[in-house]
CSV table of C-alpha atoms and ligand atoms in Angstrom, one decimal:
chain,number,residue,atom,x,y,z
A,1192,MET,CA,-1.0,26.0,-9.6
A,1193,ASN,CA,-1.3,22.4,-8.0
A,1194,ILE,CA,-4.4,20.8,-6.1
A,1195,ALA,CA,-4.3,17.8,-4.5
A,1196,VAL,CA,-7.3,16.1,-4.1
A,1197,LEU,CA,-7.0,13.0,-1.2
A,1198,SER,CA,-9.6,11.9,1.9
A,1199,GLY,CA,-9.4,8.9,4.4
A,1200,LYS,CA,-10.8,6.3,2.9
A,1201,GLY,CA,-11.7,5.3,-0.7
A,1202,GLY,CA,-15.5,5.4,-2.0
A,1203,THR,CA,-15.5,9.1,-0.7
A,1204,GLY,CA,-15.6,10.8,-3.8
A,1205,LYS,CA,-11.7,11.6,-4.6
A,1206,THR,CA,-11.9,10.8,-7.9
A,1207,PHE,CA,-15.3,12.5,-8.5
A,1208,ILE,CA,-14.2,15.7,-7.8
A,1209,SER,CA,-10.3,15.9,-9.3
A,1210,VAL,CA,-12.0,15.0,-12.6
A,1211,ASN,CA,-15.0,17.4,-12.5
A,1212,LEU,CA,-12.2,19.8,-11.6
A,1213,SER,CA,-10.0,19.5,-14.2
A,1214,GLU,CA,-12.6,19.5,-15.9
A,1215,VAL,CA,-14.1,22.5,-15.7
A,1216,ALA,CA,-10.8,24.4,-15.6
A,1217,GLY,CA,-10.2,24.0,-19.3
A,1218,ASN,CA,-6.4,23.7,-20.3
A,1219,SER,CA,-5.3,21.3,-17.5
A,1220,THR,CA,-3.6,18.4,-16.5
A,1221,TYR,CA,-5.2,15.0,-14.3
A,1222,ILE,CA,-2.6,13.3,-12.8
A,1223,ASP,CA,-4.0,9.9,-10.8
A,1224,CYS,CA,-1.4,9.3,-8.6
A,1225,ASP,CA,-4.3,6.4,-6.9
A,1226,VAL,CA,-1.8,3.8,-8.8
A,1227,GLU,CA,-3.3,1.1,-7.2
A,1228,GLU,CA,-6.4,1.9,-8.9
A,1229,PRO,CA,-6.4,4.9,-10.7
A,1230,ASN,CA,-10.1,5.5,-11.9
A,1231,GLY,CA,-10.3,8.7,-14.0
A,1232,HIS,CA,-9.5,7.6,-17.2
A,1233,LEU,CA,-12.4,5.7,-17.1
A,1234,PHE,CA,-14.1,9.0,-17.4
A,1235,PHE,CA,-11.9,11.0,-19.0
A,1236,LYS,CA,-11.4,8.0,-21.8
A,1237,PRO,CA,-8.6,9.6,-23.0
A,1238,THR,CA,-7.0,8.9,-26.7
A,1239,ASN,CA,-3.8,9.2,-27.6
A,1240,ILE,CA,-2.6,7.3,-25.7
A,1241,THR,CA,1.5,6.8,-25.2
A,1242,ARG,CA,2.7,4.7,-22.3
A,1243,ASN,CA,5.7,4.5,-20.5
A,1244,SER,CA,7.2,1.4,-18.3
A,1245,ILE,CA,8.6,2.6,-14.8
A,1246,TYR,CA,11.5,-0.2,-13.3
A,1247,VAL,CA,12.9,-0.6,-10.1
A,1248,ASN,CA,16.2,-2.1,-9.5
A,1249,ILE,CA,16.4,-5.8,-8.1
A,1250,PRO,CA,19.2,-7.4,-6.8
A,1251,GLU,CA,20.3,-10.3,-8.6
A,1252,VAL,CA,23.1,-12.6,-6.7
A,1253,ASP,CA,25.9,-15.1,-8.5
A,1254,ASN,CA,25.7,-17.9,-6.3
A,1255,ASN,CA,29.2,-19.0,-7.8
A,1256,ILE,CA,30.9,-16.1,-6.4
A,1257,CYS,CA,28.7,-15.8,-2.8
A,1258,THR,CA,30.6,-16.9,-0.3
A,1259,GLY,CA,27.7,-17.5,2.1
A,1260,CYS,CA,28.6,-14.5,4.5
A,1261,LYS,CA,24.9,-13.5,4.7
A,1262,LYS,CA,25.9,-10.4,5.9
A,1263,CYS,CA,23.3,-9.1,2.6
A,1264,VAL,CA,20.5,-11.2,4.8
A,1265,GLY,CA,21.4,-9.4,8.0
A,1266,PHE,CA,21.4,-5.9,6.1
A,1267,CYS,CA,18.2,-5.9,4.4
A,1268,LYS,CA,15.6,-4.2,6.8
A,1269,PHE,CA,13.0,-5.7,4.5
A,1270,ASN,CA,13.4,-8.8,5.0
A,1271,ALA,CA,13.7,-9.9,1.6
A,1272,LEU,CA,16.7,-12.0,1.6
A,1273,ALA,CA,17.2,-15.7,3.2
A,1274,TYR,CA,20.4,-17.9,2.6
A,1275,THR,CA,19.0,-20.9,2.5
A,1276,ASN,CA,22.3,-22.9,0.1
A,1277,LYS,CA,22.2,-20.0,-2.3
A,1278,VAL,CA,20.5,-16.9,-1.6
A,1279,LEU,CA,16.7,-16.3,-2.1
A,1280,VAL,CA,15.5,-12.8,-3.0
A,1281,PHE,CA,12.2,-11.9,-2.8
A,1282,GLU,CA,11.6,-10.0,-5.0
A,1283,ASP,CA,7.7,-8.5,-3.7
A,1284,VAL,CA,9.4,-7.9,-0.6
A,1285,CYS,CA,12.2,-6.2,-1.9
A,1286,HIS,CA,12.3,-1.9,-1.8
A,1287,SER,CA,15.2,-1.4,-4.5
A,1288,CYS,CA,16.8,0.1,-1.8
A,1289,GLY,CA,20.5,-0.8,-3.1
A,1290,GLY,CA,22.0,-1.2,0.0
A,1291,CYS,CA,22.6,-5.1,-0.3
A,1292,SER,CA,24.9,-4.8,-4.0
A,1293,ILE,CA,26.8,-2.1,-1.8
A,1294,ILE,CA,27.3,-3.6,0.9
A,1295,CYS,CA,28.4,-7.1,-0.4
A,1296,PRO,CA,31.9,-8.2,0.6
A,1297,ALA,CA,32.3,-10.3,-2.4
A,1298,ASN,CA,30.5,-8.2,-4.9
A,1299,ALA,CA,28.8,-11.2,-5.7
A,1300,ILE,CA,25.4,-9.0,-6.1
A,1301,THR,CA,24.8,-7.0,-8.8
A,1302,GLU,CA,21.0,-5.6,-9.7
A,1303,LYS,CA,18.8,-5.9,-12.6
A,1304,LYS,CA,15.7,-4.1,-13.9
A,1305,LYS,CA,12.0,-5.0,-12.8
A,1306,GLU,CA,9.4,-3.0,-14.5
A,1307,ILE,CA,6.4,-2.3,-11.4
A,1308,GLY,CA,3.7,-0.5,-14.0
A,1309,ILE,CA,3.6,2.3,-16.2
A,1310,VAL,CA,2.5,5.9,-16.6
A,1311,GLU,CA,-0.3,6.5,-19.5
A,1312,LYS,CA,-0.4,9.8,-20.9
A,1313,GLY,CA,-3.9,10.8,-23.3
A,1314,ILE,CA,-5.5,13.2,-23.9
A,1315,SER,CA,-9.2,14.1,-23.7
A,1316,ASN,CA,-10.7,17.5,-25.2
A,1317,ASN,CA,-8.6,19.9,-23.6
A,1318,VAL,CA,-7.4,17.8,-20.3
A,1319,SER,CA,-4.1,15.7,-20.6
A,1320,VAL,CA,-4.7,12.8,-18.7
A,1321,ILE,CA,-2.0,11.4,-17.1
A,1322,SER,CA,-2.3,8.0,-15.1
A,1323,GLY,CA,-0.2,5.8,-13.1
A,1324,ILE,CA,-0.6,2.3,-12.9
A,1325,MET,CA,0.9,-0.3,-10.3
A,1326,ASN,CA,1.1,-4.2,-11.5
A,1327,ILE,CA,-0.5,-5.8,-9.4
A,1328,GLY,CA,1.9,-7.5,-5.7
A,1329,GLU,CA,4.0,-4.7,-6.2
A,1330,VAL,CA,5.1,-3.2,-2.6
A,1331,SER,CA,5.6,0.8,-3.7
A,1332,GLY,CA,3.5,3.2,-5.8
A,1333,VAL,CA,6.1,5.6,-5.4
A,1334,PRO,CA,8.6,5.7,-8.2
A,1335,ILE,CA,5.5,5.8,-10.0
A,1336,ILE,CA,3.9,8.4,-8.7
A,1337,LYS,CA,7.2,10.1,-8.8
A,1338,GLU,CA,7.0,9.8,-12.6
A,1339,SER,CA,3.6,11.3,-13.4
A,1340,LEU,CA,4.0,14.2,-11.2
A,1341,LYS,CA,6.6,15.3,-14.0
A,1342,TYR,CA,3.4,15.8,-16.1
A,1343,ILE,CA,2.9,18.9,-14.3
A,1344,ASP,CA,2.9,21.6,-16.5
A,1345,ASN,CA,3.5,25.0,-14.4
A,1346,ASN,CA,1.7,27.1,-16.9
A,1347,ASN,CA,-1.6,25.5,-16.2
A,1348,TYR,CA,-3.7,23.6,-13.1
A,1349,ASN,CA,-2.7,20.5,-12.1
A,1350,ILE,CA,-5.3,18.7,-10.4
A,1351,ILE,CA,-3.4,15.7,-8.7
A,1352,ASP,CA,-6.0,12.3,-7.5
A,1353,CYS,CA,-3.7,10.7,-4.6
A,1354,PRO,CA,-4.2,7.8,-3.3
A,1355,PRO,CA,-6.4,7.1,-0.3
A,1356,GLY,CA,-5.1,7.5,3.3
A,1357,SER,CA,-2.4,9.2,4.2
A,1358,SER,CA,0.6,6.3,3.9
A,1359,CYS,CA,4.2,7.6,2.7
A,1360,ILE,CA,2.6,7.4,-0.5
A,1361,VAL,CA,0.3,10.5,0.1
A,1362,MET,CA,2.8,12.7,1.7
A,1363,ASP,CA,5.1,12.2,-2.0
A,1364,SER,CA,1.9,12.5,-4.0
A,1365,ILE,CA,1.2,16.5,-2.2
A,1366,LYS,CA,4.8,17.3,-2.1
A,1367,ASP,CA,4.1,20.1,-5.1
A,1368,ALA,CA,0.6,20.8,-4.0
A,1369,ASP,CA,-0.4,24.7,-3.8
A,1370,TYR,CA,-3.5,23.6,-1.8
A,1371,CYS,CA,-4.5,20.4,-0.5
A,1372,ILE,CA,-8.7,19.8,-0.8
A,1373,LEU,CA,-9.6,17.0,1.3
A,1374,VAL,CA,-12.7,14.9,0.4
A,1375,ALA,CA,-14.9,13.7,3.2
A,1376,GLU,CA,-18.5,12.3,3.9
A,1377,PRO,CA,-20.8,13.3,6.3
A,1378,THR,CA,-20.4,10.5,8.9
A,1379,ILE,CA,-18.3,9.4,11.6
A,1380,PHE,CA,-16.5,7.2,10.0
A,1381,GLY,CA,-15.7,9.8,8.1
A,1382,SER,CA,-14.7,12.4,11.0
A,1383,HIS,CA,-12.2,10.1,12.3
A,1384,ASN,CA,-10.9,9.2,8.1
A,1385,LEU,CA,-10.4,13.2,7.7
A,1386,ASN,CA,-8.6,13.6,10.7
A,1387,MET,CA,-5.6,11.1,9.0
A,1388,VAL,CA,-5.5,13.5,6.2
A,1389,TYR,CA,-6.3,16.2,7.9
A,1390,ASP,CA,-3.0,15.3,10.2
A,1391,LEU,CA,-1.3,15.3,7.0
A,1392,VAL,CA,-1.3,18.7,5.0
A,1393,LYS,CA,-1.1,19.9,9.1
A,1394,LEU,CA,1.9,18.5,9.0
A,1395,PHE,CA,3.2,19.4,5.1
A,1396,ASN,CA,1.5,22.9,6.4
A,1397,LYS,CA,-0.5,23.3,3.5
A,1398,PRO,CA,-2.9,25.3,2.6
A,1399,HIS,CA,-6.5,23.1,2.6
A,1400,GLY,CA,-10.2,22.6,3.1
A,1401,VAL,CA,-12.5,20.5,2.7
A,1402,VAL,CA,-15.4,19.3,0.4
A,1403,LEU,CA,-19.0,17.4,2.2
A,1404,ASN,CA,-19.6,14.9,-0.4
A,1405,LYS,CA,-23.0,13.5,-0.8
A,1406,TYR,CA,-24.2,15.7,2.1
A,1407,THR,CA,-28.0,16.2,3.5
A,1408,ASP,CA,-29.2,18.0,6.0
A,1409,LYS,CA,-29.8,15.7,8.5
A,1410,ASN,CA,-27.5,16.0,11.7
A,1411,ASN,CA,-24.1,15.9,10.1
A,1412,PRO,CA,-20.6,14.9,13.1
A,1413,ILE,CA,-18.9,15.8,10.1
A,1414,GLU,CA,-19.7,18.9,10.0
A,1415,GLU,CA,-19.7,19.7,13.6
A,1416,PHE,CA,-15.6,18.5,13.6
A,1417,CYS,CA,-15.1,20.9,10.8
A,1418,ASN,CA,-15.9,24.3,13.0
A,1419,GLU,CA,-15.0,22.4,15.9
A,1420,LYS,CA,-10.9,22.6,14.5
A,1421,ASN,CA,-11.6,25.9,12.5
A,1422,ILE,CA,-11.0,23.6,9.4
A,1423,ASN,CA,-12.8,25.8,6.2
A,1424,ILE,CA,-15.5,24.1,4.6
A,1425,LEU,CA,-15.6,24.8,0.5
A,1426,GLU,CA,-18.4,23.5,-0.6
A,1427,LYS,CA,-21.3,21.5,0.0
A,1428,ILE,CA,-22.2,18.4,-2.8
A,1429,TYR,CA,-25.9,17.3,-1.6
A,1430,PHE,CA,-26.2,13.6,-2.1
A,1431,ASP,CA,-28.1,13.4,-6.0
A,1432,LYS,CA,-29.1,10.0,-7.1
A,1433,SER,CA,-28.6,11.6,-10.9
A,1434,ILE,CA,-25.0,12.1,-10.0
A,1435,GLY,CA,-24.7,8.6,-8.9
A,1436,ASN,CA,-25.9,7.2,-12.0
A,1437,LEU,CA,-24.1,9.4,-14.4
A,1438,ASN,CA,-21.4,8.6,-12.3
A,1439,SER,CA,-21.4,4.9,-12.6
A,1440,ASN,CA,-22.1,5.5,-16.9
A,1441,GLY,CA,-18.9,6.9,-16.6
A,1442,GLU,CA,-20.0,10.7,-17.5
A,1443,ILE,CA,-18.4,13.6,-16.5
A,1444,VAL,CA,-20.6,15.2,-14.8
A,1445,SER,CA,-19.7,19.0,-15.2
A,1446,ARG,CA,-19.5,18.1,-18.8
A,1447,VAL,CA,-22.8,17.0,-19.0
A,1448,ASN,CA,-25.3,19.4,-16.3
A,1449,ASP,CA,-24.8,23.0,-16.2
A,1450,LYS,CA,-25.7,22.8,-12.0
A,1451,TYR,CA,-22.4,21.1,-11.2
A,1452,LYS,CA,-20.4,23.0,-14.1
A,1453,GLU,CA,-21.1,26.1,-12.0
A,1454,LEU,CA,-19.9,24.5,-8.9
A,1455,PHE,CA,-17.0,22.7,-10.1
A,1456,SER,CA,-16.5,26.1,-11.4
A,1457,SER,CA,-16.7,28.0,-7.9
A,1458,LEU,CA,-14.9,25.6,-5.8
A,1459,LEU,CA,-12.0,25.9,-8.2
A,1460,GLU,CA,-12.5,30.1,-8.0
A,1461,LYS,CA,-12.6,29.6,-4.3
A,1462,VAL,CA,-9.7,27.4,-4.4
A,1463,THR,CA,-7.5,29.8,-6.7
A,1464,LYS,CA,-8.2,32.6,-4.6
A,1465,GLU,CA,-7.1,31.0,-1.8
A,1466,VAL,CA,-3.9,30.0,-2.9
A,1467,TRP,CA,-3.1,33.9,-4.0
A,1468,HIS,CA,-4.3,34.7,-0.7
A,1469,ALA,CA,-1.7,31.9,0.9
A,1470,GLU,CA,1.0,33.8,-1.4
A,1471,ILE,CA,0.6,37.1,-0.4
A,1472,THR,CA,0.5,36.5,3.6
A,1473,ASN,CA,3.0,33.6,3.1
A,1474,PRO,CA,5.6,34.7,0.5
B,1458,MET,CA,15.8,-34.9,14.5
B,1459,LYS,CA,14.9,-31.2,15.7
B,1460,ILE,CA,10.9,-30.3,15.1
B,1461,ALA,CA,10.1,-26.7,15.4
B,1462,MET,CA,7.1,-24.9,16.5
B,1463,PRO,CA,5.3,-21.5,16.8
B,1464,VAL,CA,4.4,-20.6,20.3
B,1465,SER,CA,3.8,-17.6,22.3
B,1466,GLU,CA,5.2,-18.9,26.1
B,1467,LYS,CA,7.6,-20.5,27.0
B,1468,SER,CA,6.4,-23.6,28.5
B,1469,ILE,CA,6.4,-27.9,26.7
B,1470,ASP,CA,3.0,-27.3,28.5
B,1471,SER,CA,1.6,-24.3,26.3
B,1472,TYR,CA,-0.3,-24.3,23.0
B,1473,ILE,CA,1.1,-24.0,19.4
B,1474,ASN,CA,0.7,-20.3,18.4
B,1475,ASN,CA,-2.0,-19.8,15.2
B,1476,THR,CA,0.6,-17.9,13.0
B,1477,PHE,CA,3.7,-18.6,12.6
B,1478,GLY,CA,5.9,-15.5,11.2
B,1479,ARG,CA,4.5,-13.5,14.2
B,1480,ALA,CA,4.8,-15.8,16.7
B,1481,ASN,CA,6.9,-14.9,19.9
B,1482,TYR,CA,9.2,-17.6,20.3
B,1483,PHE,CA,10.0,-20.6,18.8
B,1484,LEU,CA,9.9,-24.2,20.3
B,1485,ILE,CA,13.2,-26.7,19.4
B,1486,TYR,CA,12.3,-30.3,20.1
B,1487,ASP,CA,15.2,-32.9,19.6
B,1488,THR,CA,13.6,-36.1,19.4
B,1489,GLU,CA,16.8,-37.9,20.4
B,1490,SER,CA,18.0,-36.0,22.9
B,1491,GLU,CA,14.3,-35.0,23.8
B,1492,SER,CA,15.5,-31.9,24.8
B,1493,SER,CA,13.6,-28.8,24.4
B,1494,VAL,CA,14.9,-25.0,23.8
B,1495,PHE,CA,12.8,-22.1,23.1
B,1496,ILE,CA,14.3,-19.3,21.1
B,1497,ASP,CA,12.9,-15.4,20.4
B,1498,ASN,CA,11.2,-15.0,17.3
B,1499,THR,CA,13.4,-11.4,16.7
B,1500,ALA,CA,11.2,-11.4,13.3
B,1501,ALA,CA,8.1,-11.0,15.1
B,1502,ALA,CA,8.2,-6.8,15.7
B,1503,SER,CA,9.3,-6.7,11.6
B,1504,GLN,CA,7.6,-4.3,9.5
B,1505,GLY,CA,7.5,-6.8,6.8
B,1506,GLY,CA,8.7,-9.9,5.3
B,1507,ALA,CA,8.3,-11.4,9.2
B,1508,GLY,CA,7.9,-14.8,7.8
B,1509,ILE,CA,11.3,-14.8,5.6
B,1510,SER,CA,13.2,-13.5,8.7
B,1511,ALA,CA,11.3,-15.9,10.9
B,1512,ALA,CA,12.2,-19.0,8.5
B,1513,GLN,CA,15.9,-17.8,7.7
B,1514,ILE,CA,15.9,-18.5,12.5
B,1515,LEU,CA,15.3,-22.1,12.1
B,1516,VAL,CA,16.8,-22.9,8.9
B,1517,ASP,CA,19.9,-21.8,10.7
B,1518,GLN,CA,19.1,-24.0,13.9
B,1519,ASN,CA,19.2,-26.8,11.1
B,1520,ILE,CA,15.8,-28.0,12.3
B,1521,ASP,CA,14.1,-30.7,10.0
B,1522,SER,CA,10.5,-30.0,9.9
B,1523,LEU,CA,8.0,-27.6,11.5
B,1524,ILE,CA,4.7,-27.9,13.0
B,1525,THR,CA,2.6,-25.1,12.3
B,1526,PRO,CA,-1.3,-24.5,11.5
B,1527,ARG,CA,-0.9,-22.1,8.2
B,1528,CYS,CA,2.5,-21.0,6.3
B,1529,GLY,CA,3.2,-18.3,4.2
B,1530,LYS,CA,4.3,-18.8,0.4
B,1531,ASN,CA,7.7,-17.0,1.3
B,1532,SER,CA,8.0,-18.5,3.9
B,1533,ALA,CA,7.5,-21.9,2.6
B,1534,GLU,CA,9.9,-21.3,-0.3
B,1535,VAL,CA,13.0,-21.0,2.3
B,1536,PHE,CA,12.0,-24.2,3.6
B,1537,GLU,CA,11.5,-25.7,0.3
B,1538,ASN,CA,15.2,-24.6,-0.5
B,1539,SER,CA,16.3,-26.2,2.7
B,1540,ASN,CA,15.0,-29.1,3.1
B,1541,ILE,CA,13.1,-28.5,5.8
B,1542,LYS,CA,9.6,-30.1,5.7
B,1543,LEU,CA,6.0,-28.6,7.0
B,1544,TYR,CA,3.6,-30.4,8.7
B,1545,ARG,CA,0.0,-29.2,10.0
B,1546,SER,CA,-0.7,-28.7,14.0
B,1547,ILE,CA,-4.0,-30.2,15.3
B,1548,ALA,CA,-5.6,-27.6,17.2
B,1549,GLY,CA,-4.4,-27.9,20.6
B,1550,ALA,CA,-1.1,-29.1,22.6
B,1551,ILE,CA,2.3,-29.0,22.0
B,1552,LYS,CA,3.2,-32.4,23.5
B,1553,GLU,CA,0.3,-33.8,21.7
B,1554,ASN,CA,1.7,-32.8,18.3
B,1555,ILE,CA,5.0,-33.6,18.8
B,1556,GLU,CA,3.5,-37.6,19.4
B,1557,LEU,CA,1.5,-37.2,16.4
B,1558,LEU,CA,4.1,-36.6,14.4
B,1559,LYS,CA,6.8,-39.3,16.0
B,1560,GLU,CA,3.6,-41.4,15.3
B,1561,GLY,CA,4.1,-40.7,11.6
B,1562,LYS,CA,-0.2,-39.1,12.2
B,1563,LEU,CA,0.3,-35.5,11.2
B,1564,ASN,CA,-0.1,-33.9,7.6
B,1565,GLU,CA,1.7,-32.4,5.7
B,1566,LEU,CA,1.5,-28.8,5.2
B,1567,THR,CA,0.4,-28.2,1.4
B,1568,GLU,CA,-2.3,-25.3,1.8
B,1569,ILE,CA,0.0,-22.3,1.5
B,1570,HIS,CA,-1.1,-18.5,1.8
B,1571,ALA,CA,-0.3,-15.9,-0.6
B,1572,GLY,CA,1.6,-13.0,1.0
B,1573,PHE,CA,-0.1,-9.8,2.5
B,1574,HIS,CA,2.7,-7.4,2.8
B,1575,GLY,CA,0.5,-5.4,4.9
B,1576,VAL,CA,-0.8,-3.5,2.0
B,1577,GLY,CA,-4.6,-4.9,2.0
B,1578,ARG,CA,-5.9,-3.1,-0.6
B,1579,ASN,CA,-5.1,-5.6,-3.5
B,1580,ASN,CA,-7.0,-7.8,-1.2
B,1581,ASN,CA,-10.3,-6.2,-0.7
B,1582,ARG,CA,-11.0,-3.7,-3.7
B,1583,GLY,CA,-11.5,-4.6,-7.4
B,1584,ARG,CA,-9.0,-2.2,-9.5
B,1585,GLY,CA,-10.1,0.1,-12.2
B,1586,ARG,CA,-8.4,-1.8,-14.7
B,1587,ARG,CA,-5.7,-5.2,-15.8
C,2006,LIG,S1,26.9,-10.9,1.4
C,2006,LIG,FE1,26.8,-11.3,-0.6
C,2006,LIG,S2,28.7,-13.2,-0.3
C,2006,LIG,FE2,27.4,-12.4,1.8
C,2006,LIG,S3,25.8,-13.9,1.4
C,2006,LIG,FE3,25.1,-12.4,0.2
C,2006,LIG,S4,25.7,-12.6,-1.7
C,2006,LIG,FE4,26.7,-14.2,-0.8
C,2007,LIG,S1,18.2,-3.6,-2.8
C,2007,LIG,FE1,17.8,-3.6,-0.1
C,2007,LIG,S2,15.5,-4.0,0.2
C,2007,LIG,FE2,16.0,-5.4,-2.0
C,2007,LIG,S3,16.9,-7.3,-1.2
C,2007,LIG,FE3,18.5,-5.7,-1.1
C,2007,LIG,S4,18.5,-4.6,0.7
C,2007,LIG,FE4,17.1,-5.7,0.2
């Protein structure tokens, strides 16, 4: 079963929830798709690490063959090419669509490989920890996410820690998800951010529910928002200083605290039941 | 000598635009004929690489110099490869900047900005590692 964890912005506790769900799931795979800033490994501290480089193709122009027709420059919708007295390739803007090498009438463009990041695999207790890590300055983490999702193990729980926001890279991360957990903080900004990811999971028709993190009993715009839109609130995790401390020490809360072990086990159980239910009603 | 400037209005009496790649128009001023032509910056609407595409438009106009308040790293590379000189504008009217350039009173633009790619997260958030 694949559970994706999303939030409208960073810092809501998305990684905290993902890591703890993987922990209580026992034999599970934690996949960190937040490739610009993968933090899950800081908690799991995995061992037996193996690394895989991820490459994309970048055009290379043979200026001896190039006739200067500029067709490639006009073709590239990402504006990654310019022509002065030769073709300039801006690798940091190129999206590796491969189009320019096909349309060049002189066949002056070939492709070369460029490393854009790595996928790291390790193990922490019974959890397989997969981290996609994108090199600084790259435009798209999609190839890294695709590679990371190949580690999905269909016999066990897979927890997918998605990038924040609702861009196309998030869509790639939730494609295989059976369920989406939306993490939000109980503020007015939280509702705005939640609304963006809520629209996304609805668009993809994914079963979903919300976890309210850093919850307090004070007035709660986000709870009202969920009630208004009829969004299922799966869990309220009360604001708790001791979590913050454990978290900043890189500890997995449900490994060291029975109360949270129970809370996350019950969250996992709720989600599992929801998925079964969805499978029965929508086979 | 042909001088280009990013502008937001098609008028020689208006002001230099405060960005380069996303300006509405470019003014091309020819110092010999003292003529001015305004061209559309079709790159302004691009999602990414606007600076590169805008630079290409100006290279294709065979300009010699660009007066601009700022310039991104990629556009600067296009200009450098075309031997186009970059000058830093002085806040204010187009005419004033042209006069100052003619008198050799504008400084070359040396401070080049790194690209943004509309991503932003790399710029304002720390990374988990590396
Ligand atoms: S399309 Fe090919 S021949 Fe034409 S400018 Fe580009 S590389 Fe050169
Ligand atoms: S591969 Fe695609 S994105 Fe990259 S330079 Fe060529 S046309 Fe542009």
